[in-house]
XYZ file of C-alpha atoms in Angstrom:
433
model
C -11.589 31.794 14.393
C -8.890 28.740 14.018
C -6.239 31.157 12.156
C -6.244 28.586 9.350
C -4.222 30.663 7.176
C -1.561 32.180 9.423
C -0.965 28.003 10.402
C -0.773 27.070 6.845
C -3.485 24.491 6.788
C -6.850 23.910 5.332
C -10.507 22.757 6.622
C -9.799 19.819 5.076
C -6.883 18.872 6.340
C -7.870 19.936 10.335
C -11.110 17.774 9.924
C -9.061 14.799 8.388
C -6.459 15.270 10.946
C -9.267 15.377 13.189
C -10.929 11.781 12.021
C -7.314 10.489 12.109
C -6.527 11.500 15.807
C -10.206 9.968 16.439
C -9.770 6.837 15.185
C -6.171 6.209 16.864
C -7.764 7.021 20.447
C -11.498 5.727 19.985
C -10.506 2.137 21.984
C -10.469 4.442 25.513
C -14.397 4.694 25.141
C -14.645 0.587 24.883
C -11.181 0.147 26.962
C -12.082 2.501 29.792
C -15.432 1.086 31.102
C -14.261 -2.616 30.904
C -11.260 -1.728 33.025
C -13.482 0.585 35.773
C -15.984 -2.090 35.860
C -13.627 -4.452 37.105
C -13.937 -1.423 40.038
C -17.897 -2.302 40.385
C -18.499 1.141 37.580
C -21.585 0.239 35.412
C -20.476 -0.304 31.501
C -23.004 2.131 30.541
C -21.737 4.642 33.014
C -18.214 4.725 32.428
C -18.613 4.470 28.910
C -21.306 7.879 28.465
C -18.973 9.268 31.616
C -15.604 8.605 29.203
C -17.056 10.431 26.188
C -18.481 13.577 28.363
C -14.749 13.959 29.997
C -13.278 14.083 26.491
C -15.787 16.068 24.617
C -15.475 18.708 27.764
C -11.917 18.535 27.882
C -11.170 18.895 23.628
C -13.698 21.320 23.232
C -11.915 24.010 25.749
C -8.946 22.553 24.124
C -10.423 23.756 20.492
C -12.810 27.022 21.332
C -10.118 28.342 24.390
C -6.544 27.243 23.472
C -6.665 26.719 19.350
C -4.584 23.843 19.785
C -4.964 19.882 17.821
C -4.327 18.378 20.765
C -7.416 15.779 22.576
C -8.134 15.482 26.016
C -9.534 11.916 27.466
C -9.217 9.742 30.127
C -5.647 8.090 30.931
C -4.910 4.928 30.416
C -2.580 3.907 33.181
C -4.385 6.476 35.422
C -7.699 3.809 34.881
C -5.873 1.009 35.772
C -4.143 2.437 39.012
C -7.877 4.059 40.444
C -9.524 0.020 39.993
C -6.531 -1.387 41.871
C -7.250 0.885 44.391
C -10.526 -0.027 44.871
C -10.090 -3.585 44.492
C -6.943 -3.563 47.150
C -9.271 -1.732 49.433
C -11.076 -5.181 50.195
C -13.928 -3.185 50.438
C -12.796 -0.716 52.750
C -13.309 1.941 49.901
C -15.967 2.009 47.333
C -15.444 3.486 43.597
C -17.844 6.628 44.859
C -15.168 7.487 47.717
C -12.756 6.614 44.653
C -14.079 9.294 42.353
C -13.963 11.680 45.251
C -10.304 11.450 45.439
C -10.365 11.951 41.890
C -12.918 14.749 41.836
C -10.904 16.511 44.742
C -7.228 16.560 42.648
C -9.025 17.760 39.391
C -10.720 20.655 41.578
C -6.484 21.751 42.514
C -5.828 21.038 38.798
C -8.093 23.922 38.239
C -6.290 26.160 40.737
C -2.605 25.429 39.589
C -4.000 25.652 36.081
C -5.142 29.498 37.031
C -1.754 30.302 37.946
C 1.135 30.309 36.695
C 2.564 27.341 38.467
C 2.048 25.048 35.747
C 3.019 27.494 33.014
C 6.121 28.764 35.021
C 6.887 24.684 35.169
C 6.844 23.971 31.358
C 9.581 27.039 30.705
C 11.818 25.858 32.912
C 12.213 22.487 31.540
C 15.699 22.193 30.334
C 15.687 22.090 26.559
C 17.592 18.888 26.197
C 14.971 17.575 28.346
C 11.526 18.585 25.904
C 13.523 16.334 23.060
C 13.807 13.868 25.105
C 10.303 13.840 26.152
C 9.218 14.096 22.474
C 11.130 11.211 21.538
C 10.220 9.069 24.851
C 6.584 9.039 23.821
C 7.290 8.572 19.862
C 8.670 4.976 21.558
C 6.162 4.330 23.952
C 3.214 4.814 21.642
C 5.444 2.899 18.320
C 5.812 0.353 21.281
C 1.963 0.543 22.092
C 1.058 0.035 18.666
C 3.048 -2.992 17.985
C 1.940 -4.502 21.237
C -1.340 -4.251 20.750
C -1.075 -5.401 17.207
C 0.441 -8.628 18.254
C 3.893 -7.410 16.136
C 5.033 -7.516 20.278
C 4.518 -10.347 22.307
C 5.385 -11.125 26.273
C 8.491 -13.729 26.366
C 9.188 -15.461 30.017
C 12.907 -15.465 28.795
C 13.244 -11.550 27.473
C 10.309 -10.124 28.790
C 9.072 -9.175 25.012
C 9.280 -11.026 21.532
C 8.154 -11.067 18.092
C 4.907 -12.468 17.685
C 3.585 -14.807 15.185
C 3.908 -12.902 11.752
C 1.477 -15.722 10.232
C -1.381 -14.447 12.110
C -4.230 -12.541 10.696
C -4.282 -9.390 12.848
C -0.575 -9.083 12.367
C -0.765 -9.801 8.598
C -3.571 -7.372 8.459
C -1.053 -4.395 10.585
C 1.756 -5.242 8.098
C -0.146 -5.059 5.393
C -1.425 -1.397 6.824
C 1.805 -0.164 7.779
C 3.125 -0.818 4.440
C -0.399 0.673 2.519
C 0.246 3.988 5.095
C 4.303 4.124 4.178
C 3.584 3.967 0.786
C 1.219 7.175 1.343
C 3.441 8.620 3.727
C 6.107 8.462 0.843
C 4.398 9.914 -1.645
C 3.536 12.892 0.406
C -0.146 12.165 0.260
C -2.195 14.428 2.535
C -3.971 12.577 5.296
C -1.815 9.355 4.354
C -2.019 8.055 7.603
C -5.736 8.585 8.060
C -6.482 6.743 4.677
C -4.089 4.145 5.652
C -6.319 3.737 8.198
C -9.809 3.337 5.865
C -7.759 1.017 3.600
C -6.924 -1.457 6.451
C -10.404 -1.249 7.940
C -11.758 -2.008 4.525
C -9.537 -5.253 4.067
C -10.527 -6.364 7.917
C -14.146 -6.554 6.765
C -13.112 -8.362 4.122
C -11.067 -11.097 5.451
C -13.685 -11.327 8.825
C -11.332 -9.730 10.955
C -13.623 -6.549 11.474
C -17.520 -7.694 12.190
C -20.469 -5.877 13.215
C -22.440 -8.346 15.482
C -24.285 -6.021 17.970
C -25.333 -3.822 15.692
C -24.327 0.145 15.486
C -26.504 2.562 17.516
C -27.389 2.664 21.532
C -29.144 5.386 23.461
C -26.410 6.349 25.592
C -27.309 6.498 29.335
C -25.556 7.482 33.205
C -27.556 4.835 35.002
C -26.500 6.201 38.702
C -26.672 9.944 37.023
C -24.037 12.465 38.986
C -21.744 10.006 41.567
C -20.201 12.802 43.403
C -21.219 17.332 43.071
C -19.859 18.354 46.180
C -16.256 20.028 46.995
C -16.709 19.479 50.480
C -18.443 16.361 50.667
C -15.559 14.882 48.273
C -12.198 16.360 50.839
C -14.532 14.828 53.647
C -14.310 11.516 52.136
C -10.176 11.592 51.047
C -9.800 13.003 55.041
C -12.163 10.419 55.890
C -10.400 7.321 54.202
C -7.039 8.817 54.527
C -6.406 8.904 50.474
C -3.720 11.725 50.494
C -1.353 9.672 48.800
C -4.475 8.555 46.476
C -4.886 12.652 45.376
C -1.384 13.546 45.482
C -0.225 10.407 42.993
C -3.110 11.741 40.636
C -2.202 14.959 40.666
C 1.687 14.366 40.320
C 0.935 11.650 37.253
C -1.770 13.354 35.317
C 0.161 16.677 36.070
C 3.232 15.648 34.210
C 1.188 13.154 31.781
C -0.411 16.003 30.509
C 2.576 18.363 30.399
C 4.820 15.961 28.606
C 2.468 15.222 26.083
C 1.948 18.740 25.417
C 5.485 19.732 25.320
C 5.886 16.483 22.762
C 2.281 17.786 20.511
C 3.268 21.378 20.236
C 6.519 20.779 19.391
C 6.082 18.062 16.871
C 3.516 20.345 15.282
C 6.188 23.559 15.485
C 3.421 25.109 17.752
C 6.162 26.461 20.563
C 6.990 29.976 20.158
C 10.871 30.849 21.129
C 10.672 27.242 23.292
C 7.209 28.515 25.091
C 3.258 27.564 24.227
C 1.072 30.644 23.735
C -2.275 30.076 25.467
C -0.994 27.919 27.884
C -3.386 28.463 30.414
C -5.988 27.614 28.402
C -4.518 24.805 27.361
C -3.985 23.606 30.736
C -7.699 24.500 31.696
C -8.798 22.062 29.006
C -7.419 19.113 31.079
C -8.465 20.704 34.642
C -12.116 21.128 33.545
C -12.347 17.472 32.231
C -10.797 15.245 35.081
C -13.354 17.740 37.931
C -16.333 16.968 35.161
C -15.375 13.047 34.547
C -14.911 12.600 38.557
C -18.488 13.830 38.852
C -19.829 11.531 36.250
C -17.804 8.445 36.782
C -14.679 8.131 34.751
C -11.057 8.247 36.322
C -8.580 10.923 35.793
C -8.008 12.852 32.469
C -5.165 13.671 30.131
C -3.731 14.995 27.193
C -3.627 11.894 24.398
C -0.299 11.008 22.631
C -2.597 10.092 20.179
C -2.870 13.634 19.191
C 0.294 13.088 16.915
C -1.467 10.957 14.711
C -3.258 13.959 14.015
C -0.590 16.569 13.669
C 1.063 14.505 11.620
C -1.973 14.290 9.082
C -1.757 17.814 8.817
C -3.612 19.154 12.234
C -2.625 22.503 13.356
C -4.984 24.031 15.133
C -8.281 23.808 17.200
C -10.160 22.918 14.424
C -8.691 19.257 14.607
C -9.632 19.177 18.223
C -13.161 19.923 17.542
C -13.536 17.573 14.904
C -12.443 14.932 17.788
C -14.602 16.452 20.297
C -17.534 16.279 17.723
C -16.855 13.282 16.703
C -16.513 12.056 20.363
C -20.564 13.108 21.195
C -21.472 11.186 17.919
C -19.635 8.230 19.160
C -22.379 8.337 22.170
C -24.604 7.382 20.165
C -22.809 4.732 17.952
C -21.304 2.689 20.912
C -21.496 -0.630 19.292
C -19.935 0.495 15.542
C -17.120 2.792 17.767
C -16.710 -0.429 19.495
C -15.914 -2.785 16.729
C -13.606 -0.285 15.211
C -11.554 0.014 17.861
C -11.246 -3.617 18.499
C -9.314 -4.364 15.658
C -6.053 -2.949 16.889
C -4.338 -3.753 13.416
C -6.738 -0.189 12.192
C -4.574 2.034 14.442
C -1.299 0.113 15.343
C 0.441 1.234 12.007
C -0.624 5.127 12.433
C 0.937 5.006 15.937
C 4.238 2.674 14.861
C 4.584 5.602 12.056
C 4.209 8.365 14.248
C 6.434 7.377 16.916
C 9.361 7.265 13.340
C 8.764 10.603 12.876
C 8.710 12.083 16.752
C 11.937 9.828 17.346
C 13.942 12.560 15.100
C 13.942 15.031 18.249
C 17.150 13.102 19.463
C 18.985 14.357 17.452
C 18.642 17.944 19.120
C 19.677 16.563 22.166
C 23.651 17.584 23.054
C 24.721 14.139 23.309
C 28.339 15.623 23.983
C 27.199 16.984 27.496
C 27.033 14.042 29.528
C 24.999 15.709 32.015
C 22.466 16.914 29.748
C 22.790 13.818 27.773
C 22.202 11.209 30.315
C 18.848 12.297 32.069
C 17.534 12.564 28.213
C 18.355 9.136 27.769
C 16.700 8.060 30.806
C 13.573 9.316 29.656
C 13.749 8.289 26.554
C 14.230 4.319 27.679
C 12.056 4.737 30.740
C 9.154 5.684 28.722
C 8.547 2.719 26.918
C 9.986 0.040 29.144
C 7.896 0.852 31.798
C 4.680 2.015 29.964
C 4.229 5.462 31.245
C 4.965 9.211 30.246
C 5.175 10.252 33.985
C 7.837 7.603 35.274
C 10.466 8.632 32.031
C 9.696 12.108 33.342
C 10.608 11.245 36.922
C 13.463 9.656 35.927
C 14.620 12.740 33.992
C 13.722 15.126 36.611
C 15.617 13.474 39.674
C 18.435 13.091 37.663
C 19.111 16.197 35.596
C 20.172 18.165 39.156
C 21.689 15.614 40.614
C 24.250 15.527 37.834
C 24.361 19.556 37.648
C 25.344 19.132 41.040
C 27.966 16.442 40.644
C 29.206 18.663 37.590
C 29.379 21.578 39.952
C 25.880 23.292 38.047
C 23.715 23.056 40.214
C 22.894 27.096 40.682
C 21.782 26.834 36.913
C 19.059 24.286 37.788
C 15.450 25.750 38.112
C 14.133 25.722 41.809
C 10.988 23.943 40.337
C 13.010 21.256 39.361
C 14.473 20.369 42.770
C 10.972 20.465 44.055
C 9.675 18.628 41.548
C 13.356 15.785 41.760
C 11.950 15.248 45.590
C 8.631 14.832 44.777
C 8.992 12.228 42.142
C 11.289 10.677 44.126
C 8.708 10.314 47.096
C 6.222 9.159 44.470
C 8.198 6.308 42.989
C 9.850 4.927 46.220
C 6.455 5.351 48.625
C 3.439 6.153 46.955
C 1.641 3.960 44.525
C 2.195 3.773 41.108
């Protein structure tokens, strides 16, 4: 069913790839409810909402598309719907929130079932995929050693190096060097059993504790927040949240896009520069922001963390599935899921590793074109410095024509990209972000 064989990979090494990709994204089921409750979202909801968005989402991404990548709720997307709630002042509730949310997933559906988003992935300039590949191989490196403590914030540079004396960044050095070591010696699943290793030595030294126990009944306290198409584009005409649908749509949109490109292509999944199955790829993310809207959960996306996986060895949908299953266990394990993925020090050294190895797609970029050069580069530093996939995208986009039409190129540009260089240009200087 997977094509194990014509991918040249095992069942062992798609489930381990599988666990891997798991355990580097598991903190959205804990991070996602604490940041929509600060929205007024019950824990309990957000939390059984989170895990039915990504087991929805990575299944069609596993039985439909064949593809190791894992669909979830965005961070960054999270953040954005709670400030809008909160800088409502009460004007808009997180129901008429989740409408907004519900409505943009319901057109992510629609684009998905034509060719529009397709049609938009083969016409990104080639120079432009690397650079996208390599932008989030910084942003999640960057992500891991932030969250690790490796990165700290500094009121004179913005960002430092944190206190290497500390535990939990003892405990990610000492990770990172167990998972290079297995990296090096070409052990299958290195990074996943880099992962085991740490977690074992975190129990140890008190750093990884199990005070609430392990399993909770999972439960949607308000059941379904919002069912109805129409009911939900009353409420956006109601409240006037155009801008609210059009920045999730635009953001998750090219989230999701870039970190497919960035996947596929780190896993040598794009066939002459194009992803068989796209569609149903692009389904996979459709179906699970309409279903998490419904439930209670903000807008979906494809998960960087999927590299972790791909780079254990995941190839296909079988990886996915693993996640997906392992994602309607976690349901039921809340508390054990939870402690896990507090200790950032478990993960921090599979996604510092990864980002090494997805940085080497610079090198395809024709750094002797300036104009192909110099939108690549945007993306690549916009990524990380300002913590999201869609703004280094933006960046790229709105300046990749304007410098094909300074270079007198501009017929060779892509229609779609023009489009696309005005929207993102309306989204970061007027909408919210």
């Amino acid at each position: 069913m997977f094509h194990l064989k014509e991918n040249n990979t095992t069942i062992k090494t798609e489930v381990t790839a599988g666990m891997t990709t798991f355990l580097t994204m598991a903190y959205i089921v804990i991070v996602n409810p604490v940041i929509l409750g600060a929205a007024g979202v019950p824990f309990d909801q957000v939390f059984l909402a989170t895990i039915i968005a990504a087991a929805i989402g990575t299944l069609w991404m596993a039985l439909a598309a064949n593809y190791p990548i894992a669909i979830a709720p965005g961070m960054g997307l999270n953040a954005y719907f709670t400030s809008m709630v909160l800088g409502s002042n009460g004007a808009i509730d997180y129901v008429t929130a989740f409408a907004a949310v519900f409505v943009a997933g319901l057109i992510f559906i629609l684009l998905s079932l034509t060719s529009l988003r397709k049609v938009l992935i083969q016409a990104i300039p080639e120079n432009l995929k690397h650079a996208i590949t390599a932008g989030i191989g910084l942003f999640i490196a960057f992500i891991g050693m932030r969250l690790s403590g490796l990165i700290v914030a500094n009121e004179a540079n913005l960002v430092g190096l944190g206190d290497l004396t500390s535990l939990p960044v003892a405990l990610t050095l000492l990770g990172l060097l167990i998972t290079v070591i297995f990296m090096s010696l070409n052990i299958s699943g290195g990074i996943f059993y880099g992962m085991i290793v740490t977690g074992i030595v975190a129990f140890f030294t008190g750093q990884l504790k199990f005070e609430t126990g392990f399993i909770k009944l999972p439960s949607l306290p308000e059941g379904i927040l919002i069912w109805n198409p129409l009911e939900a584009l009353q409420l956006v005409i109601e409240y006037g949240l155009y801008g609210v649908v059009f920045s999730f749509l635009l953001v998750t949109l090219f989230d999701t896009t870039g970190t497919m490109i960035g996947v596929a292509k780190q896993a040598g999944l794009l066939k002459d520069n194009k992803m068989p199955r796209m569609r149903q790829a692009l389904l996979a993310d459709s179906f699970a922001a309409t279903a998490g809207a419904m439930v209670g959960t903000s807008p979906t996306t494809a998960y960087v963390e999927s590299t972790a996986g791909v780079a254990a060895g995941g190839r296909t949908g079988l990886t996915s599935l693993t996640v997906a299953v392992l994602f309607i266990l976690a349901a039921f394990f809340g508390p054990l899921v939870g402690s896990l993925s507090s200790v950032a020090a478990i993960t921090a050294p599979a996604l510092i590793i990864v980002g090494s190895l997805m940085i080497g797609a610079v090198k395809q970029i024709e750094w002797e074109k300036f104009d192909e050069a110099f939108p690549a580069f945007l993306i690549v530093l916009a990524m990380p410095l300002t913590s999201s996939i869609a703004t280094g995208i933006a960046f790229g986009f709105i300046s990749y024509p304007l410098m094909k039409i300074f270079k007198g190129k501009g017929k060779s540009v892509h229609p779609i990209l023009y489009v696309f260089a005005i929207l993102f240009t309306i989204q970061l200087l007027i909408a919210p972000h």
